CSV table of C-alpha atoms in Angstrom, one decimal:
chain,number,residue,atom,x,y,z
A,10,UNK,CA,0.0,-0.1,0.1
A,11,UNK,CA,2.9,2.5,0.7
A,12,UNK,CA,4.5,1.6,-2.4
A,13,UNK,CA,1.6,2.1,-4.4
A,14,UNK,CA,0.8,5.4,-2.8
A,15,UNK,CA,-2.6,3.8,-1.5
A,16,UNK,CA,-1.7,4.9,2.1
A,17,UNK,CA,-0.5,7.6,3.2
A,18,UNK,CA,1.6,7.9,6.4
A,19,UNK,CA,3.2,10.1,8.8
A,20,UNK,CA,5.6,8.4,11.5
A,21,UNK,CA,7.6,9.6,14.2
A,22,UNK,CA,10.4,7.9,16.1
A,23,UNK,CA,14.1,8.5,17.5
A,24,UNK,CA,17.1,8.1,15.9
A,25,UNK,CA,18.1,5.6,18.1
A,26,UNK,CA,14.8,3.8,17.4
A,27,UNK,CA,15.0,4.3,14.1
A,28,UNK,CA,18.6,2.7,13.5
A,29,UNK,CA,17.6,-0.4,15.6
A,30,UNK,CA,14.1,-0.9,13.8
A,31,UNK,CA,13.7,0.7,10.4
A,32,UNK,CA,17.4,0.8,8.9
A,33,UNK,CA,17.3,-3.1,8.6
A,34,UNK,CA,14.6,-3.1,6.3
A,35,UNK,CA,15.8,-1.2,3.5
A,36,UNK,CA,12.8,-1.7,1.3
A,37,UNK,CA,10.6,-0.4,4.1
A,38,UNK,CA,12.9,2.3,4.4
A,39,UNK,CA,12.6,3.4,1.2
A,40,UNK,CA,9.1,4.1,1.4
A,41,UNK,CA,9.5,7.4,3.8
A,42,UNK,CA,11.1,10.2,3.3
A,43,UNK,CA,13.2,11.3,6.4
A,44,UNK,CA,12.8,14.7,7.8
A,45,UNK,CA,15.1,15.5,10.9
A,46,UNK,CA,13.0,17.2,13.4
A,47,UNK,CA,15.9,19.2,15.7
A,48,UNK,CA,15.6,20.1,19.2
A,49,UNK,CA,13.8,23.6,19.1
A,50,UNK,CA,15.6,26.9,20.8
A,51,UNK,CA,14.9,28.6,23.4
A,52,UNK,CA,12.9,31.2,21.4
A,53,UNK,CA,11.1,28.9,19.5
A,54,UNK,CA,10.2,26.7,22.6
A,55,UNK,CA,8.7,30.4,24.2
A,56,UNK,CA,6.8,30.5,20.6
A,57,UNK,CA,5.2,27.2,21.1
A,58,UNK,CA,4.7,27.4,25.0
A,59,UNK,CA,2.6,31.0,24.0
A,60,UNK,CA,0.5,28.7,21.5
A,61,UNK,CA,-0.4,26.2,24.4
A,62,UNK,CA,-1.1,28.7,27.0
A,63,UNK,CA,-4.4,29.5,26.6
A,64,UNK,CA,-5.3,25.9,26.7
A,65,UNK,CA,-3.9,25.1,29.6
A,66,UNK,CA,-5.3,28.4,31.0
A,67,UNK,CA,-8.9,27.3,30.3
A,68,UNK,CA,-8.3,23.7,31.4
A,69,UNK,CA,-6.8,24.8,34.7
A,70,UNK,CA,-8.6,28.2,35.6
A,71,UNK,CA,-5.4,30.3,36.4
A,72,UNK,CA,-3.6,32.8,34.2
A,73,UNK,CA,0.2,32.5,33.1
A,74,UNK,CA,2.3,35.7,32.2
A,75,UNK,CA,4.0,35.8,29.2
A,76,UNK,CA,7.3,36.8,31.1
A,77,UNK,CA,7.0,33.6,33.3
A,78,UNK,CA,7.3,31.8,30.1
A,79,UNK,CA,10.3,33.3,29.2
A,80,UNK,CA,12.0,32.7,32.5
A,81,UNK,CA,10.4,29.2,32.3
A,82,UNK,CA,12.4,28.5,28.9
A,83,UNK,CA,15.7,30.4,30.1
A,84,UNK,CA,15.8,28.6,33.4
A,85,UNK,CA,15.2,25.2,32.2
A,86,UNK,CA,17.6,25.6,29.4
A,87,UNK,CA,20.5,26.6,32.1
A,88,UNK,CA,19.8,24.7,35.2
A,89,UNK,CA,17.8,21.4,34.0
A,90,UNK,CA,20.2,19.2,30.7
A,91,UNK,CA,19.1,15.8,31.4
A,92,UNK,CA,15.7,16.0,29.4
A,93,UNK,CA,15.1,17.1,26.2
A,94,UNK,CA,14.4,20.7,25.9
A,95,UNK,CA,10.8,20.7,24.8
A,96,UNK,CA,10.0,17.5,26.8
A,97,UNK,CA,10.9,19.1,29.7
A,98,UNK,CA,8.7,22.4,29.2
A,99,UNK,CA,6.1,20.8,28.6
A,100,UNK,CA,6.4,18.9,32.0
A,101,UNK,CA,7.2,22.0,33.4
A,102,UNK,CA,4.0,23.7,31.9
A,103,UNK,CA,1.8,20.9,33.6
A,104,UNK,CA,3.4,20.7,36.7
A,105,UNK,CA,3.3,24.7,37.4
A,106,UNK,CA,-0.3,24.7,36.3
A,107,UNK,CA,-1.4,22.3,38.6
A,108,UNK,CA,0.5,22.9,41.5
A,109,UNK,CA,-0.8,26.6,41.2
A,110,UNK,CA,-4.6,25.1,40.7
A,111,UNK,CA,-3.9,23.1,44.0
A,112,UNK,CA,-3.0,26.0,46.1
A,113,UNK,CA,-6.2,28.1,44.8
A,114,UNK,CA,-8.0,25.3,46.4
A,115,UNK,CA,-5.9,24.9,49.7
A,116,UNK,CA,-5.2,27.3,52.4
A,117,UNK,CA,-2.4,29.6,52.3
A,118,UNK,CA,0.9,28.4,53.9
A,119,UNK,CA,0.4,31.1,56.6
A,120,UNK,CA,-2.7,30.0,57.9
A,121,UNK,CA,-1.8,26.9,57.7
A,122,UNK,CA,1.1,26.9,59.8
A,123,UNK,CA,-1.1,29.2,62.6
A,124,UNK,CA,-3.7,26.4,62.5
A,125,UNK,CA,-0.8,23.8,63.2
A,126,UNK,CA,0.6,26.0,65.8
A,127,UNK,CA,-2.8,26.4,67.3
A,128,UNK,CA,-3.6,22.4,67.3
A,129,UNK,CA,-0.1,22.4,69.2
A,130,UNK,CA,-1.3,24.7,71.9
A,131,UNK,CA,-4.5,23.4,72.6
A,132,UNK,CA,-3.1,19.7,73.1
A,133,UNK,CA,-0.5,21.4,75.3
A,134,UNK,CA,-3.4,23.2,77.2
A,135,UNK,CA,-5.4,20.1,77.5
A,136,UNK,CA,-2.6,18.1,79.1
A,137,UNK,CA,-1.4,21.3,81.6
A,138,UNK,CA,-5.2,21.3,82.8
A,139,UNK,CA,-4.7,17.7,84.3
A,140,UNK,CA,-1.8,19.1,86.4
A,141,UNK,CA,-1.9,20.9,89.7
A,142,UNK,CA,1.5,21.9,90.5
A,143,UNK,CA,2.7,25.8,90.4
A,144,UNK,CA,5.2,25.3,87.3
A,145,UNK,CA,1.9,24.0,85.3
A,146,UNK,CA,-0.2,26.5,86.7
A,147,UNK,CA,2.1,29.5,85.5
A,148,UNK,CA,2.6,27.5,82.0
A,149,UNK,CA,-1.0,27.0,81.5
A,150,UNK,CA,-1.5,30.8,81.7
A,151,UNK,CA,1.4,31.4,79.5
A,152,UNK,CA,-0.3,28.8,77.1
A,153,UNK,CA,-3.9,30.5,77.0
A,154,UNK,CA,-2.2,34.0,76.6
A,155,UNK,CA,-0.2,32.5,73.1
A,156,UNK,CA,-3.5,31.0,72.2
A,157,UNK,CA,-5.6,34.0,72.5
A,158,UNK,CA,-2.9,35.7,70.5
A,159,UNK,CA,-2.9,33.3,67.8
A,160,UNK,CA,-6.6,33.3,67.7
A,161,UNK,CA,-6.5,37.0,67.0
A,162,UNK,CA,-4.0,36.6,64.5
A,163,UNK,CA,-5.9,34.1,62.9
A,164,UNK,CA,-9.5,35.6,62.8
A,165,UNK,CA,-8.7,38.3,60.0
A,166,UNK,CA,-6.4,36.0,58.0
A,167,UNK,CA,-9.5,33.6,57.5
A,168,UNK,CA,-11.7,36.3,56.7
A,169,UNK,CA,-9.2,37.7,54.2
A,170,UNK,CA,-8.5,34.3,52.9
A,171,UNK,CA,-12.5,33.6,52.4
A,172,UNK,CA,-13.5,37.1,50.4
A,173,UNK,CA,-10.3,36.1,48.5
A,174,UNK,CA,-11.2,32.9,47.8
A,175,UNK,CA,-14.7,34.1,46.8
A,176,UNK,CA,-13.4,36.6,44.4
A,177,UNK,CA,-10.8,34.1,43.1
A,178,UNK,CA,-13.6,31.3,42.1
A,179,UNK,CA,-15.7,34.0,40.8
A,180,UNK,CA,-12.9,34.7,38.1
A,181,UNK,CA,-12.5,31.2,37.4
A,182,UNK,CA,-16.2,30.9,36.9
A,183,UNK,CA,-16.5,34.2,34.8
A,184,UNK,CA,-13.6,32.6,32.5
A,185,UNK,CA,-15.0,29.2,32.2
A,186,UNK,CA,-17.9,31.3,31.1
A,187,UNK,CA,-16.2,33.2,28.7
A,188,UNK,CA,-14.8,30.1,27.1
A,189,UNK,CA,-18.0,28.6,26.4
A,190,UNK,CA,-19.3,31.7,24.7
A,191,UNK,CA,-16.3,31.8,22.8
A,192,UNK,CA,-17.2,28.3,21.5
A,193,UNK,CA,-20.4,29.1,21.0
A,194,UNK,CA,-19.6,32.0,18.6
A,195,UNK,CA,-17.0,29.9,16.7
A,196,UNK,CA,-20.1,27.6,16.1
A,197,UNK,CA,-22.2,30.5,15.0
A,198,UNK,CA,-19.6,31.7,12.8
A,199,UNK,CA,-19.2,28.1,11.0
A,200,UNK,CA,-23.1,28.2,10.5
A,201,UNK,CA,-22.9,31.5,9.2
A,202,UNK,CA,-25.6,32.6,12.0
A,203,UNK,CA,-24.6,36.1,12.0
A,204,UNK,CA,-27.7,37.2,14.5
A,205,UNK,CA,-26.0,34.7,17.2
A,206,UNK,CA,-22.7,35.9,16.3
A,207,UNK,CA,-23.4,39.2,16.9
A,208,UNK,CA,-25.5,38.7,20.0
A,209,UNK,CA,-22.5,36.9,21.5
A,210,UNK,CA,-19.9,39.2,20.6
A,211,UNK,CA,-21.4,42.7,21.8
A,212,UNK,CA,-23.7,41.3,24.3
A,213,UNK,CA,-22.8,38.4,26.5
A,214,UNK,CA,-19.0,38.1,26.2
A,215,UNK,CA,-18.7,41.9,26.4
A,216,UNK,CA,-20.5,41.6,29.5
A,217,UNK,CA,-18.6,38.9,30.8
A,218,UNK,CA,-15.4,40.6,30.1
A,219,UNK,CA,-16.3,43.8,31.8
A,220,UNK,CA,-17.5,41.9,34.7
A,221,UNK,CA,-14.1,40.2,34.9
A,222,UNK,CA,-12.1,43.4,34.2
A,223,UNK,CA,-14.0,44.7,36.8
A,224,UNK,CA,-13.3,41.9,39.5
A,225,UNK,CA,-9.7,41.6,38.7
A,226,UNK,CA,-9.0,45.3,39.1
A,227,UNK,CA,-10.4,45.3,42.7
A,228,UNK,CA,-7.5,43.1,44.0
A,229,UNK,CA,-5.4,44.3,47.3
A,230,UNK,CA,-1.6,44.8,46.6
A,231,UNK,CA,-1.0,42.1,49.3
A,232,UNK,CA,-3.2,39.3,48.2
A,233,UNK,CA,-3.1,35.9,49.6
A,234,UNK,CA,-4.4,34.0,46.8
A,235,UNK,CA,-4.0,35.0,43.2
A,236,UNK,CA,-4.7,32.8,39.7
A,237,UNK,CA,-1.9,34.1,38.1
A,238,UNK,CA,1.5,32.4,37.4
A,239,UNK,CA,4.6,34.5,37.5
A,240,UNK,CA,8.5,34.3,37.6
A,241,UNK,CA,8.5,33.8,41.2
A,242,UNK,CA,6.8,30.8,40.8
A,243,UNK,CA,8.4,29.5,38.2
A,244,UNK,CA,11.7,29.9,40.4
A,245,UNK,CA,10.0,27.5,43.5
A,246,UNK,CA,9.8,24.8,40.4
A,247,UNK,CA,13.2,25.1,39.7
A,248,UNK,CA,14.1,25.0,43.4
A,249,UNK,CA,12.2,21.8,43.4
A,250,UNK,CA,13.5,20.1,40.9
A,251,UNK,CA,17.2,20.9,41.0
A,252,UNK,CA,17.8,21.7,44.6
A,253,UNK,CA,19.0,25.0,43.6
A,254,UNK,CA,18.2,28.3,45.9
A,255,UNK,CA,15.4,30.4,44.8
A,256,UNK,CA,17.4,33.2,46.0
A,257,UNK,CA,20.1,32.4,43.6
A,258,UNK,CA,17.8,31.9,40.7
A,259,UNK,CA,16.4,35.3,41.2
A,260,UNK,CA,19.5,37.0,41.8
A,261,UNK,CA,21.2,39.0,39.0
A,262,UNK,CA,24.2,37.6,38.0
A,263,UNK,CA,26.1,40.8,38.1
A,264,UNK,CA,25.4,41.7,41.6
A,265,UNK,CA,26.4,38.0,42.6
A,266,UNK,CA,29.8,38.7,41.0
A,267,UNK,CA,30.4,41.8,42.1
A,268,UNK,CA,32.8,41.9,45.3
A,269,UNK,CA,33.3,38.2,44.9
A,270,UNK,CA,37.0,38.8,45.9
A,271,UNK,CA,36.2,40.8,48.9
A,272,UNK,CA,33.8,38.4,50.2
A,273,UNK,CA,36.3,35.6,49.7
A,274,UNK,CA,38.7,37.7,51.6
A,275,UNK,CA,36.7,38.2,54.8
A,276,UNK,CA,36.8,34.1,55.0
A,277,UNK,CA,40.0,33.1,53.8
A,278,UNK,CA,42.5,35.2,55.3
A,279,UNK,CA,46.4,35.3,54.8
A,280,UNK,CA,45.9,34.3,51.2
A,281,UNK,CA,45.3,37.3,49.0
A,282,UNK,CA,47.3,35.9,46.0
A,283,UNK,CA,45.3,33.0,45.8
A,284,UNK,CA,41.7,34.3,46.5
A,285,UNK,CA,42.4,37.2,43.8
A,286,UNK,CA,43.5,34.4,41.3
A,287,UNK,CA,40.5,32.5,42.1
A,288,UNK,CA,38.0,35.8,42.0
A,289,UNK,CA,39.5,37.0,38.8
A,290,UNK,CA,39.5,33.7,37.0
A,291,UNK,CA,35.8,33.1,37.8
A,292,UNK,CA,35.2,36.8,36.9
A,293,UNK,CA,36.6,36.0,33.2
A,294,UNK,CA,34.5,33.1,32.6
A,295,UNK,CA,31.5,34.9,33.6
A,296,UNK,CA,32.3,37.7,31.2
A,297,UNK,CA,32.3,35.2,28.5
A,298,UNK,CA,36.1,36.0,27.4
A,299,UNK,CA,36.8,32.5,27.9
A,300,UNK,CA,35.2,28.9,25.8
A,301,UNK,CA,31.8,28.6,26.7
A,302,UNK,CA,31.8,25.0,26.6
A,303,UNK,CA,34.5,24.8,29.7
A,304,UNK,CA,33.6,24.7,33.3
A,305,UNK,CA,33.1,28.1,35.0
A,306,UNK,CA,36.4,27.8,36.5
A,307,UNK,CA,39.4,25.2,36.7
A,308,UNK,CA,42.1,25.3,39.2
A,309,UNK,CA,45.1,23.6,40.8
A,310,UNK,CA,45.4,24.5,44.4
A,311,UNK,CA,49.1,23.8,45.3
A,312,UNK,CA,50.5,24.2,49.2
A,313,UNK,CA,50.9,22.4,52.4
A,314,UNK,CA,48.2,21.1,54.6
A,315,UNK,CA,46.2,23.4,56.4
A,316,UNK,CA,46.7,26.7,54.6
A,317,UNK,CA,43.3,27.1,53.5
A,318,UNK,CA,42.6,25.1,50.0
A,319,UNK,CA,39.7,23.1,51.3
A,320,UNK,CA,38.2,26.3,53.2
A,321,UNK,CA,38.6,28.1,49.9
A,322,UNK,CA,36.8,25.6,48.2
A,323,UNK,CA,34.1,25.9,50.7
A,324,UNK,CA,33.7,29.6,50.4
A,325,UNK,CA,33.7,29.7,46.6
A,326,UNK,CA,30.8,27.4,46.8
A,327,UNK,CA,29.1,29.3,49.6
A,328,UNK,CA,29.4,32.5,47.2
A,329,UNK,CA,28.4,31.1,43.8
A,330,UNK,CA,26.0,28.4,45.0
A,331,UNK,CA,24.9,29.7,48.6
A,332,UNK,CA,25.8,26.4,49.9
A,333,UNK,CA,29.3,25.9,51.3
A,334,UNK,CA,28.2,22.1,51.7
A,335,UNK,CA,28.0,21.7,47.8
A,336,UNK,CA,31.3,20.6,47.2
A,337,UNK,CA,31.6,17.3,45.5
A,338,UNK,CA,34.7,15.9,47.2
A,339,UNK,CA,36.5,12.9,45.8
A,340,UNK,CA,39.4,11.6,47.5
A,341,UNK,CA,42.2,10.7,44.6
A,342,UNK,CA,43.8,8.4,46.7
A,343,UNK,CA,41.4,6.0,46.5
A,344,UNK,CA,41.6,5.8,42.6
A,345,UNK,CA,45.0,4.6,42.5
A,346,UNK,CA,44.6,1.7,39.8
A,347,UNK,CA,43.3,1.7,36.4
A,348,UNK,CA,40.1,0.1,37.0
A,349,UNK,CA,39.2,3.0,39.5
A,350,UNK,CA,38.1,5.1,36.6
A,351,UNK,CA,34.8,2.7,36.6
A,352,UNK,CA,34.3,4.1,40.2
A,353,UNK,CA,33.9,7.9,38.9
A,354,UNK,CA,31.8,7.5,35.8
A,355,UNK,CA,30.6,3.8,36.2
A,356,UNK,CA,31.1,0.4,34.8
A,357,UNK,CA,30.3,-0.4,31.3
A,358,UNK,CA,26.9,-2.3,30.4
A,359,UNK,CA,27.5,-5.9,31.3
A,360,UNK,CA,30.0,-5.5,34.2
A,361,UNK,CA,29.2,-5.8,37.8
A,362,UNK,CA,27.8,-2.7,39.3
A,363,UNK,CA,26.8,-0.7,35.9
A,364,UNK,CA,23.7,-0.1,37.3
A,365,UNK,CA,24.9,1.9,40.1
A,366,UNK,CA,26.4,4.7,38.1
A,367,UNK,CA,29.6,6.7,38.8
A,368,UNK,CA,30.6,8.6,42.0
A,369,UNK,CA,31.4,11.6,40.0
A,370,UNK,CA,29.0,11.6,37.4
A,371,UNK,CA,25.8,10.8,39.4
A,372,UNK,CA,26.8,13.7,41.8
A,373,UNK,CA,27.3,16.2,39.1
A,374,UNK,CA,23.8,15.1,37.2
A,375,UNK,CA,22.2,15.9,40.6
A,376,UNK,CA,23.7,19.1,41.1
A,377,UNK,CA,24.8,20.6,38.1
A,378,UNK,CA,25.5,23.9,39.9
A,379,UNK,CA,28.4,22.9,42.2
A,380,UNK,CA,32.3,22.9,43.2
A,381,UNK,CA,33.9,19.4,42.2
A,382,UNK,CA,37.1,18.8,44.6
A,383,UNK,CA,39.6,16.6,43.7
A,384,UNK,CA,41.6,16.0,46.8
A,385,UNK,CA,45.6,14.6,46.5
A,386,UNK,CA,45.2,14.6,42.7
A,387,UNK,CA,48.5,13.7,42.1
A,388,UNK,CA,48.0,10.5,43.9
A,389,UNK,CA,45.5,9.4,40.6
A,390,UNK,CA,46.3,7.2,37.9
A,391,UNK,CA,47.0,8.0,34.5
A,392,UNK,CA,43.6,6.9,33.3
A,393,UNK,CA,41.8,9.2,35.4
A,394,UNK,CA,43.9,12.3,34.2
A,395,UNK,CA,42.4,11.1,30.8
A,396,UNK,CA,39.1,11.3,32.1
A,397,UNK,CA,39.8,14.6,33.3
A,398,UNK,CA,41.2,15.9,30.1
A,399,UNK,CA,37.6,15.6,28.7
A,400,UNK,CA,35.8,17.5,31.5
A,401,UNK,CA,38.3,20.5,31.5
A,402,UNK,CA,38.4,20.5,27.7
A,403,UNK,CA,34.6,19.8,26.4
A,404,UNK,CA,32.8,20.6,30.1
A,405,UNK,CA,31.1,17.3,29.6
A,406,UNK,CA,31.5,13.9,30.4
A,407,UNK,CA,29.9,10.5,29.3
A,408,UNK,CA,29.3,8.0,32.1
A,409,UNK,CA,29.3,3.9,31.7
A,410,UNK,CA,25.3,3.9,30.7
A,411,UNK,CA,26.0,6.3,27.4
A,412,UNK,CA,24.5,9.3,29.1
A,413,UNK,CA,26.4,12.8,29.0
A,414,UNK,CA,26.5,14.8,32.1
A,415,UNK,CA,27.4,18.3,31.8
A,416,UNK,CA,30.1,20.3,33.8
A,417,UNK,CA,29.8,23.3,32.3
A,418,UNK,CA,28.3,25.1,35.5
A,419,UNK,CA,30.8,23.3,37.8
A,420,UNK,CA,33.9,24.6,39.3
A,421,UNK,CA,36.8,22.0,39.2
A,422,UNK,CA,39.2,22.4,41.8
A,423,UNK,CA,42.2,19.7,42.0
A,424,UNK,CA,44.4,20.0,45.4
A,425,UNK,CA,47.8,18.7,45.5
A,426,UNK,CA,50.5,18.9,48.3
A,427,UNK,CA,53.5,18.7,45.4
A,428,UNK,CA,56.6,20.8,46.4
A,429,UNK,CA,55.2,21.6,49.9
A,430,UNK,CA,58.8,21.1,51.2
A,431,UNK,CA,59.7,24.0,48.7
A,432,UNK,CA,57.0,26.0,49.8
A,433,UNK,CA,57.7,25.5,53.6
A,434,UNK,CA,61.6,26.1,52.7
A,435,UNK,CA,60.7,29.8,51.5
A,436,UNK,CA,58.8,30.3,54.6
A,437,UNK,CA,62.3,30.3,56.3
A,438,UNK,CA,64.0,32.6,54.3
A,439,UNK,CA,66.4,30.7,53.0
A,440,UNK,CA,64.9,31.2,48.9
A,441,UNK,CA,63.1,33.7,47.2
A,442,UNK,CA,59.5,33.1,46.7
A,443,UNK,CA,59.9,33.2,42.9
A,444,UNK,CA,62.6,30.6,42.9
A,445,UNK,CA,60.5,28.5,45.4
A,446,UNK,CA,57.5,28.8,43.1
A,447,UNK,CA,59.7,27.8,40.2
A,448,UNK,CA,60.8,24.9,41.8
A,449,UNK,CA,57.3,24.0,42.8
A,450,UNK,CA,56.2,24.0,39.0
A,451,UNK,CA,59.2,22.1,38.0
A,452,UNK,CA,58.0,18.9,40.1
A,453,UNK,CA,54.5,19.8,38.7
A,454,UNK,CA,55.3,19.7,35.4
A,455,UNK,CA,57.2,16.1,36.1
A,456,UNK,CA,54.3,14.6,37.1
A,457,UNK,CA,51.2,16.1,35.5
A,458,UNK,CA,50.9,16.1,31.5
A,459,UNK,CA,51.2,19.1,29.7
A,460,UNK,CA,47.8,18.5,28.3
A,461,UNK,CA,46.3,18.7,31.6
A,462,UNK,CA,48.1,22.0,33.2
A,463,UNK,CA,47.1,24.0,29.7
A,464,UNK,CA,43.6,23.1,30.2
A,465,UNK,CA,43.5,24.8,33.5
A,466,UNK,CA,42.5,28.3,34.4
A,467,UNK,CA,45.0,29.0,37.1
A,468,UNK,CA,47.7,27.3,39.0
A,469,UNK,CA,47.1,28.8,42.8
A,470,UNK,CA,50.1,28.9,45.2
A,471,UNK,CA,48.9,29.0,48.9
A,472,UNK,CA,51.6,30.3,51.0
A,473,UNK,CA,52.5,28.6,54.4
A,474,UNK,CA,50.8,30.4,57.2
A,475,UNK,CA,53.2,32.3,59.6
A,476,UNK,CA,52.2,31.7,63.4
């Protein structure tokens, strides 16, 4: 039927499924003209979402701002990298409107928090009434006072909530009525029933829209309920999906980077050159002066133990990602054998443990915005350095299951104690500091391959601390 043109068919499949099932049958493959559909860009995705917006608004009874669609496309492109772009946008769209629809039918968090506190006080009050000692009676008076204050706070909040709930319900009812009238108008236009169409356009629809605009215009500034989904609600969903703090998502990039060196100096004392070198490298990367496919920063920290290498890593994680506990720490002394690479990226399919995933790749997939810290990197096997070359050069790494893990938004820090004895000798004043650093670099070049060192943004020296 396909060969004789008796059946017209449009099929959709993935490249992998096409190679697996269709390419095997050459005769069947010739019956179709292949059309490759690429993943849509951010502007194209925004246009697609704008076309779907009205359908979701009508079904769920919410209103989605256009700026929220733009923020959703931009944030998902930046923060969520392991899902096809359009797929995750549609999932986001559904999750956002469903979450907001549920919130419209639930009590606000502020009232719910007070209600739970009230129930807790009432249970405590019931228990204290059974006691006769002085301490319990004094506590009983305090609980009564706190309970009365809480009830005084709850009463106006509940009244305001009921009023706003009635307003939101009326808005949703009017929107549903308007949508039904629009459908009736379209049906009348298809039948060329101009009388009914005119009555709908200049009568019922105009009246509903006028009433709707009047109700929406009476909203207070500090409203507890709203049927509008804005950019801040998109940020809440990003936070739920990625764990990235909402304050970081909403904060301007320039504001966060201004004064980075000064804030690092406040926490890391006595390592001025090291702090300045790290801050300048991060600023260069954020200013798009480096290659966009590389990590945000890649550093080799050199110095003896206890001089602040780990502390600077934590401080950088706090300033860039709002959490000093974000560093993904890997002890390279555990990767001295060639087979230990499988622990970082996961075992290949067919080998024992291939379902577990790699320590490094799994952590980076869950936290794409983090500091990756390799401790005692000089002890790692040569094959581990080959793996790091791909991360430093392309900002990505393929795990044992064939998935590509994005490292472009990470900061790579490698710690080493190579040449620590030379740095300590410089502290005694026997050699000039520049001579000491030259000796350290000679030892570093003997140990690390040139292609690894050339891919680093900065080799940072930490001076021994003077007691």
